[in-house]
CSV table of C-alpha atoms in Angstrom, one decimal:
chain,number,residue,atom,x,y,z
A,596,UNK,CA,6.8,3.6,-45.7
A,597,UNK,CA,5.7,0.0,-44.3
A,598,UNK,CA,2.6,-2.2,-45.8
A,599,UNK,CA,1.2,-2.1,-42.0
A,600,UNK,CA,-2.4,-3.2,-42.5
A,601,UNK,CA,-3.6,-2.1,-39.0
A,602,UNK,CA,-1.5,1.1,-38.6
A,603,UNK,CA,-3.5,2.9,-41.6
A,604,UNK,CA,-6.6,1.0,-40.8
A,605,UNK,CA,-6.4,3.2,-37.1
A,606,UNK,CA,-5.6,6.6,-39.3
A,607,UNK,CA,-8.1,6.3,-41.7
A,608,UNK,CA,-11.7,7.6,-40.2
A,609,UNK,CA,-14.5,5.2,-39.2
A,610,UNK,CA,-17.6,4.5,-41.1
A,611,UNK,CA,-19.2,4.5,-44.8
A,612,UNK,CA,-17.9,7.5,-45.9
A,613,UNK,CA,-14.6,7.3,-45.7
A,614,UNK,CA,-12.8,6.9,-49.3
A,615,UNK,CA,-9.7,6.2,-51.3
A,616,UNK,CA,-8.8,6.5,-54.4
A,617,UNK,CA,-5.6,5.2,-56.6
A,618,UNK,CA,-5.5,5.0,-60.8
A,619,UNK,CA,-7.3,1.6,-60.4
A,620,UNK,CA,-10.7,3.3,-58.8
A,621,UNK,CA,-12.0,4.9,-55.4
A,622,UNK,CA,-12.7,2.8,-52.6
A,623,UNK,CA,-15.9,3.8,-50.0
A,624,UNK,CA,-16.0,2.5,-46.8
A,625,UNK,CA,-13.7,1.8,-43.9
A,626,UNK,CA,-13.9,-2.1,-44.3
A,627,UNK,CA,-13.4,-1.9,-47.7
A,628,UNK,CA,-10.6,0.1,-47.7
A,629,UNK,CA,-9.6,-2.5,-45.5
A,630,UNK,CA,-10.4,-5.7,-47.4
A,631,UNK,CA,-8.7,-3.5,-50.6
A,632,UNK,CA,-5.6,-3.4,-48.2
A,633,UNK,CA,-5.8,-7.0,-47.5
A,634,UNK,CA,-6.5,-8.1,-50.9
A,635,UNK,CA,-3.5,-6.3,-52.7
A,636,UNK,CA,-0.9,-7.8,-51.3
A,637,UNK,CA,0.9,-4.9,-50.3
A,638,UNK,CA,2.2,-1.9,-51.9
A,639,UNK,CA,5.1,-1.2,-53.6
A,640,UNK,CA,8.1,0.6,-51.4
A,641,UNK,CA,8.6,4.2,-50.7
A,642,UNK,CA,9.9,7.4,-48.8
A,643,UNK,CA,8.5,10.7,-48.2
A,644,UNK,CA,10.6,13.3,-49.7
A,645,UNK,CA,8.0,16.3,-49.7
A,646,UNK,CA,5.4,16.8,-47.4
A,647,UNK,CA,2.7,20.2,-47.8
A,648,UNK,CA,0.0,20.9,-44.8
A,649,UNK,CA,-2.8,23.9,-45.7
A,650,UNK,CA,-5.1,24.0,-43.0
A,651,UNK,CA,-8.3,24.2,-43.3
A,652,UNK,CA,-9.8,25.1,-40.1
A,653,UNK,CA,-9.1,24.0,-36.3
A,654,UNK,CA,-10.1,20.6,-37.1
A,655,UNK,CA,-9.3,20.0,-40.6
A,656,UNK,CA,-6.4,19.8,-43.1
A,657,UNK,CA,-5.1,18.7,-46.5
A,658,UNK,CA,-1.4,17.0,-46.3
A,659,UNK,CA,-0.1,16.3,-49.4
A,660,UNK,CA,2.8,14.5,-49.6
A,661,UNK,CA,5.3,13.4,-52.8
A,662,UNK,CA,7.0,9.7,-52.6
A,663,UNK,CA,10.1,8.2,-53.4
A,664,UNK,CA,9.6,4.6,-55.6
A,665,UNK,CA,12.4,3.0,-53.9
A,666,UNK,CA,12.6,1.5,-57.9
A,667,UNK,CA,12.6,4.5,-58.9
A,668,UNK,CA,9.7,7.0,-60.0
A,669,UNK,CA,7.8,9.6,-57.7
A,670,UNK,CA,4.2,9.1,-56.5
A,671,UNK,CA,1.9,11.3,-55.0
A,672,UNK,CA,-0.7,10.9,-52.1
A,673,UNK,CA,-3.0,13.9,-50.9
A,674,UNK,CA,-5.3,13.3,-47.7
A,675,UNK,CA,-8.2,14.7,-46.0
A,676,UNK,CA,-7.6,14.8,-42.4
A,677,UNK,CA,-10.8,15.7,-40.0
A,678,UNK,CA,-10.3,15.9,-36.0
A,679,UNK,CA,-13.1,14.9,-34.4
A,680,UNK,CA,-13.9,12.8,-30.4
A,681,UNK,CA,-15.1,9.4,-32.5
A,682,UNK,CA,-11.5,9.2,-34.4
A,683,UNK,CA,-9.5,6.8,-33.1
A,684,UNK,CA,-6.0,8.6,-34.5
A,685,UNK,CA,-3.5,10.3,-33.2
A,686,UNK,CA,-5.3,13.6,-30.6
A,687,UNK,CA,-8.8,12.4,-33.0
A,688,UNK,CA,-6.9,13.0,-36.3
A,689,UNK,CA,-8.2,10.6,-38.8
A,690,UNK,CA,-7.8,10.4,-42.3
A,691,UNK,CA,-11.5,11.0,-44.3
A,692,UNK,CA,-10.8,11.0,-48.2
A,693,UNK,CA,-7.3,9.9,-49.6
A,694,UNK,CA,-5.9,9.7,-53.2
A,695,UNK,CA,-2.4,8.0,-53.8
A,696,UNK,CA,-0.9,7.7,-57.5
């Protein structure tokens, strides 16, 4: 998994209710998730290993999705993803809550 600012700027939802979260605090807001992106100086290398999808509805789902630490160690990342005509993701996907650890 790149550090590609603008890629997960275009999957994470529009607007002032968007929010992650990460063992140093949550983030609200699509630009300030942003700036946070842009301010950290990147994040640390990793693979997917294991990836879960419950649906939640036609135009919802929780992914949830264990990491690799190319250093070694596991993380884990769980996302809200909402479909909706004002997403700009892939078919309206967009991510609207996100935790990584």
């Amino acid at each position: 998994m790149g550090d590609d600012v603008a890629a997960m700027d275009a999957l994470f939802a529009p607007g002032p209710a968007t929010v992650r979260g990460d063992p140093s605090g949550l983030v609200v807001g699509h630009q300030q998730i942003h700036d946070f992106r842009v301010g950290r100086g990147g994040a640390p290398p990793r693979r997917v290993v294991d990836v879960h999808v419950q649906r939640l509805g036609p135009d919802a789902a929780v992914v949830v999705a264990v990491t690799a630490r190319l250093q070694g160690g596991q993380g884990l990342q769980t996302q809200v993803w909402r479909r909706s005509d004002v997403h700009p993701g892939p078919a309206g996907w967009a991510v609207v809550a996100a935790h990584v650890s």
